[in-house]
Amino acid sequence: MKFQLLPSTFDENGCASPKQHLACFVVDDCVAIDAGSLAMASGARQKKQIRDIVLTHAHLDHIAGLPLFIDDLFAALTEPIRVHATTEVIQILERDIFNWDIYPRFSELRNDAGAVLEYRPFEIGKEFSVKHLNFKSASVNHKVPTVGFVVSDCKTTFAISGDTAEMNEFWEAVNKEESLDAILIECAFPNELEGLARDSHHLTPKSLQKEIAKLQNKICPVYIINMKPMYLDEIVSQIADLKIENLQILEVGRIYDW
Ligand SMILES: [Zn+2]
């Protein structure tokens, strides 16, 4: 299974920076989890193949590239872009993004081949298929309705938390898995911003440590995602201080082969 975090932020030379403002993960060049930088950073093959986008929640840094991605491909689509999300997230997208004011309501528009945007609602806790992948969703603990996923192609299984603070249902779902190849979990703020992390329902290295202790599989690699770019150096240093084996930062742009 190929897995890639698309870049979203660039340094003064125009090269991808490890500082990430947006979240967009691509599996096997054909399924996106969140769409923060999907329009801006996907390659030609990905633009041609990605027609399924699975959303954790509707915060801007996770959906910013979605309207632009559909817009770019509007005339070329021979099948609709399928957005897999909870009903609550779909309602937010229709009310606040695809409302004709912020962007066109693509769900009402068609090109020569037919619909360009189709919603595929899923129920939290139930399994659903997206292309060759099986998704299981679990509630996490964020300021708005948010889910994490356990994703499998039968050979490889990984879990991704989405944005979250301390959580239990996600770990229950993860700990049911017999084998796990990777876990991706957020850590948005450094320890000194614990109050802000609590108010906005995010993790710090200190609270991350308690979360990782809930994982029963002690040999599975754990990758950190969603670090606020302005605090990246502090967060990375504090995560290193935890001295947890198998814990590493997910590299931007790198194609992982799990
Ligand atoms: Zn969020």
Tab-separated table of C-alpha atoms and ligand atoms in Angstrom:
chain	number	residue	atom	x	y	z
A	1	MET	CA	0.000	0.000	0.000
A	2	LYS	CA	1.330	3.412	-0.982
A	3	PHE	CA	0.650	6.256	1.416
A	4	GLN	CA	1.592	9.917	1.039
A	5	LEU	CA	0.996	13.155	2.920
A	6	LEU	CA	0.736	15.818	0.225
A	7	PRO	CA	2.714	19.020	0.829
A	8	SER	CA	0.912	22.270	1.512
A	9	THR	CA	3.546	24.779	2.581
A	10	PHE	CA	6.696	25.895	0.770
A	11	ASP	CA	9.980	27.433	1.856
A	12	GLU	CA	11.627	30.535	0.333
A	13	ASN	CA	13.059	28.374	-2.493
A	14	GLY	CA	9.654	26.970	-3.394
A	15	CYS	CA	10.465	23.534	-1.953
A	16	ALA	CA	7.981	21.593	0.183
A	17	SER	CA	8.434	22.495	3.831
A	18	PRO	CA	7.869	20.115	6.763
A	19	LYS	CA	5.566	22.809	8.148
A	20	GLN	CA	2.066	21.737	7.185
A	21	HIS	CA	-0.938	24.024	7.121
A	22	LEU	CA	-3.263	21.589	5.385
A	23	ALA	CA	-4.052	17.873	5.701
A	24	CYS	CA	-4.436	15.571	2.701
A	25	PHE	CA	-3.323	11.923	2.630
A	26	VAL	CA	-3.387	9.878	-0.564
A	27	VAL	CA	-3.598	6.065	-0.587
A	28	ASP	CA	-2.397	4.192	-3.688
A	29	ASP	CA	-2.722	7.382	-5.763
A	30	CYS	CA	-6.486	6.905	-5.952
A	31	VAL	CA	-8.197	7.577	-2.603
A	32	ALA	CA	-7.738	10.760	-0.580
A	33	ILE	CA	-8.293	11.077	3.142
A	34	ASP	CA	-9.108	14.745	3.721
A	35	ALA	CA	-8.563	17.283	0.989
A	36	GLY	CA	-6.631	20.204	2.500
A	37	SER	CA	-4.045	20.473	-0.287
A	38	LEU	CA	-5.614	18.072	-2.790
A	39	ALA	CA	-6.035	20.570	-5.639
A	40	MET	CA	-2.730	22.324	-5.021
A	41	ALA	CA	-0.320	19.431	-4.434
A	42	SER	CA	-1.677	16.341	-6.188
A	43	GLY	CA	0.332	15.081	-9.164
A	44	ALA	CA	-1.031	14.430	-12.669
A	45	ARG	CA	-1.591	10.713	-11.991
A	46	GLN	CA	-3.400	11.523	-8.740
A	47	LYS	CA	-5.599	14.133	-10.449
A	48	LYS	CA	-6.510	11.528	-13.037
A	49	GLN	CA	-7.200	8.724	-10.559
A	50	ILE	CA	-8.586	10.272	-7.373
A	51	ARG	CA	-12.364	10.243	-7.530
A	52	ASP	CA	-12.996	9.236	-3.901
A	53	ILE	CA	-12.333	11.552	-0.978
A	54	VAL	CA	-13.000	10.436	2.595
A	55	LEU	CA	-13.322	13.207	5.175
A	56	THR	CA	-12.543	13.157	8.896
A	57	HIS	CA	-14.268	16.502	9.529
A	58	ALA	CA	-15.095	19.819	7.887
A	59	HIS	CA	-12.445	22.152	9.307
A	60	LEU	CA	-10.889	24.332	6.611
A	61	ASP	CA	-7.407	22.822	6.795
A	62	HIS	CA	-8.957	19.455	5.889
A	63	ILE	CA	-11.268	20.566	3.062
A	64	ALA	CA	-9.640	23.688	1.525
A	65	GLY	CA	-8.566	21.869	-1.635
A	66	LEU	CA	-11.891	20.111	-2.222
A	67	PRO	CA	-13.847	22.877	-4.034
A	68	LEU	CA	-10.779	23.715	-6.149
A	69	PHE	CA	-10.158	20.053	-7.011
A	70	ILE	CA	-13.700	19.647	-8.369
A	71	ASP	CA	-13.455	22.999	-10.140
A	72	ASP	CA	-10.158	22.009	-11.862
A	73	LEU	CA	-11.584	18.709	-13.085
A	74	PHE	CA	-15.127	19.884	-13.807
A	75	ALA	CA	-15.106	19.486	-17.602
A	76	ALA	CA	-12.850	16.407	-17.634
A	77	LEU	CA	-14.777	14.227	-15.177
A	78	THR	CA	-16.352	11.104	-16.645
A	79	GLU	CA	-17.638	10.078	-13.226
A	80	PRO	CA	-18.498	12.195	-10.180
A	81	ILE	CA	-16.114	13.012	-7.347
A	82	ARG	CA	-17.476	10.937	-4.458
A	83	VAL	CA	-17.200	12.568	-1.037
A	84	HIS	CA	-17.516	10.016	1.770
A	85	ALA	CA	-18.390	11.720	5.055
A	86	THR	CA	-20.848	11.679	7.944
A	87	THR	CA	-24.220	13.329	7.345
A	88	GLU	CA	-23.208	16.144	9.715
A	89	VAL	CA	-20.085	16.922	7.684
A	90	ILE	CA	-22.018	16.793	4.395
A	91	GLN	CA	-24.559	19.260	5.788
A	92	ILE	CA	-21.764	21.637	6.813
A	93	LEU	CA	-20.189	21.451	3.332
A	94	GLU	CA	-23.516	22.176	1.632
A	95	ARG	CA	-24.428	24.975	4.041
A	96	ASP	CA	-21.067	26.716	4.408
A	97	ILE	CA	-18.902	25.894	1.369
A	98	PHE	CA	-20.942	24.781	-1.643
A	99	ASN	CA	-23.601	27.436	-0.986
A	100	TRP	CA	-23.143	29.555	-4.172
A	101	ASP	CA	-21.582	32.348	-2.061
A	102	ILE	CA	-18.294	30.709	-1.086
A	103	TYR	CA	-18.319	28.308	-4.042
A	104	PRO	CA	-20.835	26.805	-6.506
A	105	ARG	CA	-23.109	24.033	-5.304
A	106	PHE	CA	-21.432	21.327	-7.371
A	107	SER	CA	-23.937	18.712	-6.195
A	108	GLU	CA	-26.512	20.477	-8.438
A	109	LEU	CA	-24.230	20.869	-11.466
A	110	ARG	CA	-23.504	18.460	-14.295
A	111	ASN	CA	-20.987	18.260	-17.100
A	112	ASP	CA	-21.501	16.380	-20.390
A	113	ALA	CA	-20.986	13.037	-18.609
A	114	GLY	CA	-23.347	13.702	-15.701
A	115	ALA	CA	-23.011	14.622	-12.013
A	116	VAL	CA	-19.674	16.032	-10.830
A	117	LEU	CA	-20.117	15.671	-7.056
A	118	GLU	CA	-21.843	12.866	-5.216
A	119	TYR	CA	-22.088	12.474	-1.453
A	120	ARG	CA	-21.688	9.032	0.089
A	121	PRO	CA	-22.700	9.327	3.752
A	122	PHE	CA	-21.383	6.718	6.175
A	123	GLU	CA	-22.469	5.876	9.711
A	124	ILE	CA	-19.970	6.098	12.528
A	125	GLY	CA	-18.906	2.636	13.670
A	126	LYS	CA	-20.035	0.936	10.451
A	127	GLU	CA	-17.663	-0.379	7.788
A	128	PHE	CA	-17.742	0.876	4.214
A	129	SER	CA	-15.766	0.264	1.042
A	130	VAL	CA	-13.954	2.873	-1.021
A	131	LYS	CA	-12.318	1.415	-4.131
A	132	HIS	CA	-10.145	-1.489	-2.935
A	133	LEU	CA	-10.072	-0.225	0.657
A	134	ASN	CA	-12.192	-1.119	3.661
A	135	PHE	CA	-12.849	1.763	6.050
A	136	LYS	CA	-14.015	1.522	9.665
A	137	SER	CA	-14.847	4.842	11.283
A	138	ALA	CA	-14.696	5.684	14.983
A	139	SER	CA	-15.586	8.873	16.830
A	140	VAL	CA	-12.711	10.927	18.139
A	141	ASN	CA	-12.749	13.950	20.451
A	142	HIS	CA	-12.543	17.233	18.529
A	143	LYS	CA	-14.366	20.561	18.723
A	144	VAL	CA	-16.653	19.560	15.823
A	145	PRO	CA	-17.994	16.122	14.751
A	146	THR	CA	-14.871	14.209	13.707
A	147	VAL	CA	-13.966	10.609	13.011
A	148	GLY	CA	-10.801	8.588	12.734
A	149	PHE	CA	-10.440	5.551	10.497
A	150	VAL	CA	-9.001	2.064	10.394
A	151	VAL	CA	-8.199	1.430	6.730
A	152	SER	CA	-7.312	-1.906	5.172
A	153	ASP	CA	-6.685	-3.416	1.741
A	154	CYS	CA	-6.648	-6.966	3.223
A	155	LYS	CA	-2.831	-7.088	3.236
A	156	THR	CA	-2.064	-3.811	4.983
A	157	THR	CA	-3.948	-2.021	7.745
A	158	PHE	CA	-3.381	1.442	9.142
A	159	ALA	CA	-5.292	3.761	11.468
A	160	ILE	CA	-5.536	7.550	11.336
A	161	SER	CA	-6.912	9.646	14.184
A	162	GLY	CA	-7.978	12.869	12.468
A	163	ASP	CA	-7.878	15.917	14.753
A	164	THR	CA	-8.505	14.923	18.334
A	165	ALA	CA	-7.899	15.306	22.057
A	166	GLU	CA	-7.994	12.356	24.483
A	167	MET	CA	-10.153	9.593	22.992
A	168	ASN	CA	-11.419	6.075	23.662
A	169	GLU	CA	-13.649	4.794	20.827
A	170	PHE	CA	-10.819	5.144	18.314
A	171	TRP	CA	-8.514	3.021	20.477
A	172	GLU	CA	-11.235	0.402	20.952
A	173	ALA	CA	-11.480	0.076	17.163
A	174	VAL	CA	-7.705	0.053	16.725
A	175	ASN	CA	-7.117	-2.510	19.468
A	176	LYS	CA	-9.541	-4.931	17.790
A	177	GLU	CA	-7.193	-5.251	14.812
A	178	GLU	CA	-5.056	-8.381	14.745
A	179	SER	CA	-2.316	-6.760	12.738
A	180	LEU	CA	-1.475	-3.128	12.194
A	181	ASP	CA	1.164	-1.657	9.904
A	182	ALA	CA	0.961	1.988	10.940
A	183	ILE	CA	-0.899	4.392	13.183
A	184	LEU	CA	-1.102	8.106	12.470
A	185	ILE	CA	-2.036	10.352	15.323
A	186	GLU	CA	-2.172	14.087	15.695
A	187	CYS	CA	-0.140	16.315	17.998
A	188	ALA	CA	-1.105	19.908	17.225
A	189	PHE	CA	0.408	21.984	20.039
A	190	PRO	CA	3.518	22.028	22.249
A	191	ASN	CA	3.182	21.320	25.987
A	192	GLU	CA	3.253	24.996	26.961
A	193	LEU	CA	0.017	25.560	25.007
A	194	GLU	CA	-1.853	22.859	26.930
A	195	GLY	CA	-4.739	25.264	27.674
A	196	LEU	CA	-5.216	26.121	24.010
A	197	ALA	CA	-4.960	22.429	23.096
A	198	ARG	CA	-7.637	21.593	25.667
A	199	ASP	CA	-9.962	24.382	24.474
A	200	SER	CA	-9.578	23.436	20.800
A	201	HIS	CA	-9.591	19.655	21.445
A	202	HIS	CA	-6.092	18.787	20.266
A	203	LEU	CA	-3.153	16.839	21.715
A	204	THR	CA	0.228	17.965	23.036
A	205	PRO	CA	3.261	15.657	23.405
A	206	LYS	CA	2.307	15.193	27.083
A	207	SER	CA	-1.273	14.121	26.307
A	208	LEU	CA	-0.059	12.152	23.262
A	209	GLN	CA	2.041	9.993	25.582
A	210	LYS	CA	-1.100	8.987	27.509
A	211	GLU	CA	-2.906	8.211	24.241
A	212	ILE	CA	-0.121	5.993	22.921
A	213	ALA	CA	-0.204	4.042	26.202
A	214	LYS	CA	-3.759	2.957	25.211
A	215	LEU	CA	-2.434	1.197	22.103
A	216	GLN	CA	-2.098	-2.524	22.821
A	217	ASN	CA	0.110	-3.263	19.798
A	218	LYS	CA	3.485	-2.050	21.073
A	219	ILE	CA	5.479	-2.771	17.932
A	220	CYS	CA	3.371	-0.931	15.370
A	221	PRO	CA	5.058	2.220	13.989
A	222	VAL	CA	3.312	5.400	15.169
A	223	TYR	CA	3.562	8.501	12.964
A	224	ILE	CA	2.764	12.004	14.161
A	225	ILE	CA	0.633	14.260	11.958
A	226	ASN	CA	-1.104	17.648	12.181
A	227	MET	CA	1.547	19.649	14.022
A	228	LYS	CA	0.738	23.373	13.946
A	229	PRO	CA	3.416	24.859	11.665
A	230	MET	CA	4.357	27.754	13.940
A	231	TYR	CA	5.270	25.347	16.761
A	232	LEU	CA	6.787	22.539	14.699
A	233	ASP	CA	10.294	22.714	16.201
A	234	GLU	CA	9.061	22.681	19.815
A	235	ILE	CA	6.625	19.843	19.164
A	236	VAL	CA	9.262	17.716	17.392
A	237	SER	CA	11.743	18.275	20.224
A	238	GLN	CA	9.171	17.433	22.915
A	239	ILE	CA	8.119	14.289	21.035
A	240	ALA	CA	11.781	13.210	20.863
A	241	ASP	CA	12.009	13.730	24.635
A	242	LEU	CA	9.236	11.146	25.131
A	243	LYS	CA	11.753	8.505	23.960
A	244	ILE	CA	8.970	6.220	22.728
A	245	GLU	CA	10.218	3.479	20.446
A	246	ASN	CA	8.506	3.274	17.044
A	247	LEU	CA	7.345	6.899	17.328
A	248	GLN	CA	8.292	9.155	14.424
A	249	ILE	CA	7.147	12.220	12.492
A	250	LEU	CA	5.329	11.511	9.206
A	251	GLU	CA	7.465	13.031	6.452
A	252	VAL	CA	5.750	15.410	4.068
A	253	GLY	CA	5.665	14.228	0.454
A	254	ARG	CA	7.437	10.904	1.131
A	255	ILE	CA	5.767	7.880	-0.441
A	256	TYR	CA	5.519	5.219	2.260
A	257	ASP	CA	5.184	1.623	1.177
A	258	TRP	CA	3.411	-0.336	3.909
B	1	ZN	ZN	-9.937	20.256	13.113
